[in-house]
PDB file of C-alpha atoms and ligand atoms in Angstrom:
ATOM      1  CA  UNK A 776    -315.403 -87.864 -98.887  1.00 87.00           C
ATOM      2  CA  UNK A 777    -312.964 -85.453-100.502  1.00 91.00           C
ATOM      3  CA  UNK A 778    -309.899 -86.735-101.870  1.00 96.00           C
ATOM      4  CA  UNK A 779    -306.756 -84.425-101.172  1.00 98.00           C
ATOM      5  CA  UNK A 780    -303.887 -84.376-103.115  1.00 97.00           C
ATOM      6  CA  UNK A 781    -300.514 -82.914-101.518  1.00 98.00           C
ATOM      7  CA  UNK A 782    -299.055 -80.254-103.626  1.00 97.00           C
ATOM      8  CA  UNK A 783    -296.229 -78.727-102.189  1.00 98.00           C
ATOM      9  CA  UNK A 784    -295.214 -77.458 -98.694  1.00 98.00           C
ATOM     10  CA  UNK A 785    -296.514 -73.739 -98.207  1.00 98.00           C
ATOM     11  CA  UNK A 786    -292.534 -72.635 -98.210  1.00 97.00           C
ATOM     12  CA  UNK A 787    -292.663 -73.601-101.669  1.00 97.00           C
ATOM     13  CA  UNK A 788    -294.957 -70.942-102.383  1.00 98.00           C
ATOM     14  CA  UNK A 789    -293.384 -67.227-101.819  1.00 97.00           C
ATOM     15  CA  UNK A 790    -294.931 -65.203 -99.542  1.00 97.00           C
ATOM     16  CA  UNK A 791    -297.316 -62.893-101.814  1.00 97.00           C
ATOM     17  CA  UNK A 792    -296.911 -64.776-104.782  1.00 97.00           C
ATOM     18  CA  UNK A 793    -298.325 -67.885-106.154  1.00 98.00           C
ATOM     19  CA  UNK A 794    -297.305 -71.560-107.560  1.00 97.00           C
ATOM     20  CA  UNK A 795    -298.903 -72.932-110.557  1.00 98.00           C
ATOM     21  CA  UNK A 796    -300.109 -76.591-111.051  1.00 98.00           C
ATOM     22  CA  UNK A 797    -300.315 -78.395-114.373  1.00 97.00           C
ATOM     23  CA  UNK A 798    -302.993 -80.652-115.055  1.00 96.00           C
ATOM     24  CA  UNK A 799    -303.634 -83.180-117.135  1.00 93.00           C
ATOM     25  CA  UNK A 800    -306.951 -81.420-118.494  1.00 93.00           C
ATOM     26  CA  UNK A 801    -307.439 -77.709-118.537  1.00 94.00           C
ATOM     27  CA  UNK A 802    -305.292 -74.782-117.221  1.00 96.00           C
ATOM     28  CA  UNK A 803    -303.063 -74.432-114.686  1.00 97.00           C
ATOM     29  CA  UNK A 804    -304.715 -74.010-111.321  1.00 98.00           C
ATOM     30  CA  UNK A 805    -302.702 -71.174-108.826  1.00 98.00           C
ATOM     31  CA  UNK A 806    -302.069 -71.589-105.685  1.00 98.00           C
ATOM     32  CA  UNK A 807    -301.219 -68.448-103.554  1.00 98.00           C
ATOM     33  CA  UNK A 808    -299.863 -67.747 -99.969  1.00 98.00           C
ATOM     34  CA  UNK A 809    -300.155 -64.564 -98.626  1.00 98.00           C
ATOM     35  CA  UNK A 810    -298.676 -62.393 -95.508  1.00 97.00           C
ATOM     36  CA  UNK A 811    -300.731 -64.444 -93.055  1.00 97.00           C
ATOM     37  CA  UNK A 812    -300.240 -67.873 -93.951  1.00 96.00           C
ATOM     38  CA  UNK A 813    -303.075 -68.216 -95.533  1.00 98.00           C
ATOM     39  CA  UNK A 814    -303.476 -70.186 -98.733  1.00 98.00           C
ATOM     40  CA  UNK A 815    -305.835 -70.482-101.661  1.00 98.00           C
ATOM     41  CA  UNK A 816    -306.549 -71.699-105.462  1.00 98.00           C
ATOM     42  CA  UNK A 817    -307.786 -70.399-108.544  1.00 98.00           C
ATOM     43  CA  UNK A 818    -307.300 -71.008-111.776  1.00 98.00           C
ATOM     44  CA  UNK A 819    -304.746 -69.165-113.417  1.00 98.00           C
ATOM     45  CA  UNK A 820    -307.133 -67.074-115.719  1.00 97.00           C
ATOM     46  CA  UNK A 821    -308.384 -63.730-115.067  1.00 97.00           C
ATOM     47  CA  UNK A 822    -312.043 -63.054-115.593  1.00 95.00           C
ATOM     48  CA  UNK A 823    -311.470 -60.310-117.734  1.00 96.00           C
ATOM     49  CA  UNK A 824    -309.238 -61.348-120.339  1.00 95.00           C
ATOM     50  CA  UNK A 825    -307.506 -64.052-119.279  1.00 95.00           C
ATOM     51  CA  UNK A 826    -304.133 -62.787-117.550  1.00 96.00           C
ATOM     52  CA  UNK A 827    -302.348 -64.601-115.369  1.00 97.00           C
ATOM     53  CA  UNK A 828    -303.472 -64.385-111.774  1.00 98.00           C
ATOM     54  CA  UNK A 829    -300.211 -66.826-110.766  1.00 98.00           C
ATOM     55  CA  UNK A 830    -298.310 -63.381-111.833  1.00 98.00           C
ATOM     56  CA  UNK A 831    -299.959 -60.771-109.916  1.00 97.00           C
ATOM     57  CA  UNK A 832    -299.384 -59.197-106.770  1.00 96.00           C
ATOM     58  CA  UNK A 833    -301.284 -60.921-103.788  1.00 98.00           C
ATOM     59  CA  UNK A 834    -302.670 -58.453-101.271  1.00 97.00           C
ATOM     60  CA  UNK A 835    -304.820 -59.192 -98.173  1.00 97.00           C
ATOM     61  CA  UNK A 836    -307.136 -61.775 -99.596  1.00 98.00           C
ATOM     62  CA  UNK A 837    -307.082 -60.283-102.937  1.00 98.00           C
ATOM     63  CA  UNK A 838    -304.659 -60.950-105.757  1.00 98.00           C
ATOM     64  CA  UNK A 839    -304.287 -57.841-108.857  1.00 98.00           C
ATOM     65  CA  UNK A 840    -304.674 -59.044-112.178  1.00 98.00           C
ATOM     66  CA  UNK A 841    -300.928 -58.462-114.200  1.00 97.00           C
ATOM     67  CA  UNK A 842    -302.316 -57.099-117.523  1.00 96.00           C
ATOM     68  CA  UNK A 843    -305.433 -54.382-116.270  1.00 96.00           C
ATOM     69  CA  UNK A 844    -304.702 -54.440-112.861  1.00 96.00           C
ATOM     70  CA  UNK A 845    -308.681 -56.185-111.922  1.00 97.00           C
ATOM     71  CA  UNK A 846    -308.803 -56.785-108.585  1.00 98.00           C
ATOM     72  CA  UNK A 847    -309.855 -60.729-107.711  1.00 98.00           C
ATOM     73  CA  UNK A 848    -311.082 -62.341-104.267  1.00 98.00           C
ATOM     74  CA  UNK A 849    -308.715 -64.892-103.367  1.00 98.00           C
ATOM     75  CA  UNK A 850    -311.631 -66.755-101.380  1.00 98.00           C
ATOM     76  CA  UNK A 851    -314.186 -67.073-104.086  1.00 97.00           C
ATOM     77  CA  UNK A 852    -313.088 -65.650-107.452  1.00 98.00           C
ATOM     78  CA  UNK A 853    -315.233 -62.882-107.628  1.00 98.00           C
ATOM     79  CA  UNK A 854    -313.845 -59.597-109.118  1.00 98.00           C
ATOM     80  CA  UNK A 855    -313.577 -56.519-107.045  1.00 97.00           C
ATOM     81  CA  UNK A 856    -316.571 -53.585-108.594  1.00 96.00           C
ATOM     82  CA  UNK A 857    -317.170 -52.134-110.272  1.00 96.00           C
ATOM     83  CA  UNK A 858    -315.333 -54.964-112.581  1.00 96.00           C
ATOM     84  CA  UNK A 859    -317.377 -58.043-112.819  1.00 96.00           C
ATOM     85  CA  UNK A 860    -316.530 -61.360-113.327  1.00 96.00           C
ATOM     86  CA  UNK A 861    -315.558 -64.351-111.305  1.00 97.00           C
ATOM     87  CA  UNK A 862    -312.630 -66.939-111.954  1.00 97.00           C
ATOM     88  CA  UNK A 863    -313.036 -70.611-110.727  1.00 98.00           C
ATOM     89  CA  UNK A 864    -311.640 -71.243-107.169  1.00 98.00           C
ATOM     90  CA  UNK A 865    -310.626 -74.487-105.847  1.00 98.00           C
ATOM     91  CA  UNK A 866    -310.522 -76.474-102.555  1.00 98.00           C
ATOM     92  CA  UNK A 867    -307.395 -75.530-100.315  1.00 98.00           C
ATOM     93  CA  UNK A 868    -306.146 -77.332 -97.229  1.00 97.00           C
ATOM     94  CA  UNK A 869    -302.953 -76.152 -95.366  1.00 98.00           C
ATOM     95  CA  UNK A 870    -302.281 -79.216 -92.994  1.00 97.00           C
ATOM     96  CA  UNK A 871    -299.145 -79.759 -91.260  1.00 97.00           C
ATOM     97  CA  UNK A 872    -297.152 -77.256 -93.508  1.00 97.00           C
ATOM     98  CA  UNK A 873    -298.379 -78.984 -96.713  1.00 98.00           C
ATOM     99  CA  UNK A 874    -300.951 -77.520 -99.024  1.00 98.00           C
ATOM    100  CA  UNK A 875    -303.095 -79.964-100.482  1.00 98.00           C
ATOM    101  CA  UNK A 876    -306.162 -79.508-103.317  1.00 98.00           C
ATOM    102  CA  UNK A 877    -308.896 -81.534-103.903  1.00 98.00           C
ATOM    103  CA  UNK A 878    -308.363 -84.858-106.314  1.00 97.00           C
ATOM    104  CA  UNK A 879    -311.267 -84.169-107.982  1.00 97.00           C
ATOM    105  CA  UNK A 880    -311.896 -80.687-108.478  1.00 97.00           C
ATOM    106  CA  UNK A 881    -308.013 -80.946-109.843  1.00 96.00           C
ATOM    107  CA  UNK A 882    -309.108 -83.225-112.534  1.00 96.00           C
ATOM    108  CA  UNK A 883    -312.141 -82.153-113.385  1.00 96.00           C
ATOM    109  CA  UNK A 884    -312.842 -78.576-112.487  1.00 96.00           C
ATOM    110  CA  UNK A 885    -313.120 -75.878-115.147  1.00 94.00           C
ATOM    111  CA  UNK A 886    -311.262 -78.042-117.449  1.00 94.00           C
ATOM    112  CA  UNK A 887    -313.388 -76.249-120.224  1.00 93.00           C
ATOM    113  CA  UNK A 888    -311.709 -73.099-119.765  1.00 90.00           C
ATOM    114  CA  UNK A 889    -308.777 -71.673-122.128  1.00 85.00           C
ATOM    115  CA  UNK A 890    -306.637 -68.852-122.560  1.00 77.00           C
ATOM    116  CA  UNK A 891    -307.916 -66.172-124.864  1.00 76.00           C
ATOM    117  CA  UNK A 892    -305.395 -66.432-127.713  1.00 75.00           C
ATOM    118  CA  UNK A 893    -304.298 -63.019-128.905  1.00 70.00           C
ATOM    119  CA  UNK A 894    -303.733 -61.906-132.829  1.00 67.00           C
ATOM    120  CA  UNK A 895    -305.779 -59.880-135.561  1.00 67.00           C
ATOM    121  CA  UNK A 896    -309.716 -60.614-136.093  1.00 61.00           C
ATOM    122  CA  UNK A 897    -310.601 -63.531-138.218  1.00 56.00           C
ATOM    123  CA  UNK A 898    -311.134 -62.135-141.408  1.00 55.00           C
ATOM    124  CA  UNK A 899    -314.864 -62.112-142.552  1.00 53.00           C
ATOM    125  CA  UNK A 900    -315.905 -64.608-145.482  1.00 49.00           C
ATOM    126  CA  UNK A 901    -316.942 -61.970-148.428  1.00 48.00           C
TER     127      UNK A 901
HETATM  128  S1  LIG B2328    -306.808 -59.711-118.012  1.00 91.53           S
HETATM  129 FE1  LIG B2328    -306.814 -59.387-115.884  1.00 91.53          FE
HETATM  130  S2  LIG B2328    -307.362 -57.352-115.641  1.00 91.53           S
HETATM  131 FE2  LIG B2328    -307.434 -57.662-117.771  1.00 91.53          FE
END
C-alpha cells in the first residue's frame, strides 16, 4: 500500500512553474502544476545534460528544458523526438488541494542520479 507524503498545497506551486523537493538521498525531485490543475513529478534533471527541469517553462503536459530547450513529457519523462531520453517521474496525488508523493519512491527513487558537473576534460595520464 503506497505511502503518501504531503508536500505542499498546489497554490504553493505557481501556475506553469514548478517546486523543488530536497531529499535526503539523491536530487531534488520537481513538482509542477500547470494551466489545468494538473500536477506531476520528475526529477529535476534533464535527460540530455542535466538542466534543470524545476526552471523551465511548463506547457500542456510538457515542460522545456532551460539550457537546449528539449522538450520533456510531464506524465512519463520521456523526451519529445526526435531528442531521446527519458528523466525519472514520480508518483503524484492532488487530494483535497494538497499534493502529495509517494514515501518511498521519495527516498529511494533514482537516488543514483547526479548532476553533470561542468569544467575542462580531465587531463589524460601521459
Ligand atoms: S540539458 Fe536540457 S535540453 Fe540540454
Amino acid at each position: 500500500m503506497t505511502e503518501w507524503k504531503m508536500i505542499c498545497r498546489i497554490d504553493d506551486i505557481p501556475v506553469l512553474g514548478a517546486r523543488r523537493v530536497s531529499r535526503a538521498q539523491g536530487m531534488d525531485v520537481a513538482v509542477f502544476r500547470n494551466d489545468a490543475n494538473e500536477v506531476f513529478a520528475l526529477l529535476d534533471r534533464c535527460p540530455h545534460k542535466g538542466g534543470p527541469l524545476s526552471q523551465g517553462m511548463v506547457m500542456g503536459q510538457r515542460v522545456a528544458c532551460p539550457l537546449h530547450n528539449w522538450t520533456i513529457s510531464l506524465c512519463d519523462g520521456q523526451a519529445a523526438a526526435p531528442d531521446q531520453g527519458c528523466t525519472p517521474s514520480f508518483a503524484v496525488k492532488l487530494e483535497n488541494g494538497l499534493v502529495h508523493l509517494d514515501a518511498h519512491e521519495l527516498a529511494n527513487h533514482a537516488t543514483d542520479l547526479t548532476r553533470p558537473t561542468a569544467g575542462p576534460a580531465c587531463k589524460q595520464a601521459a
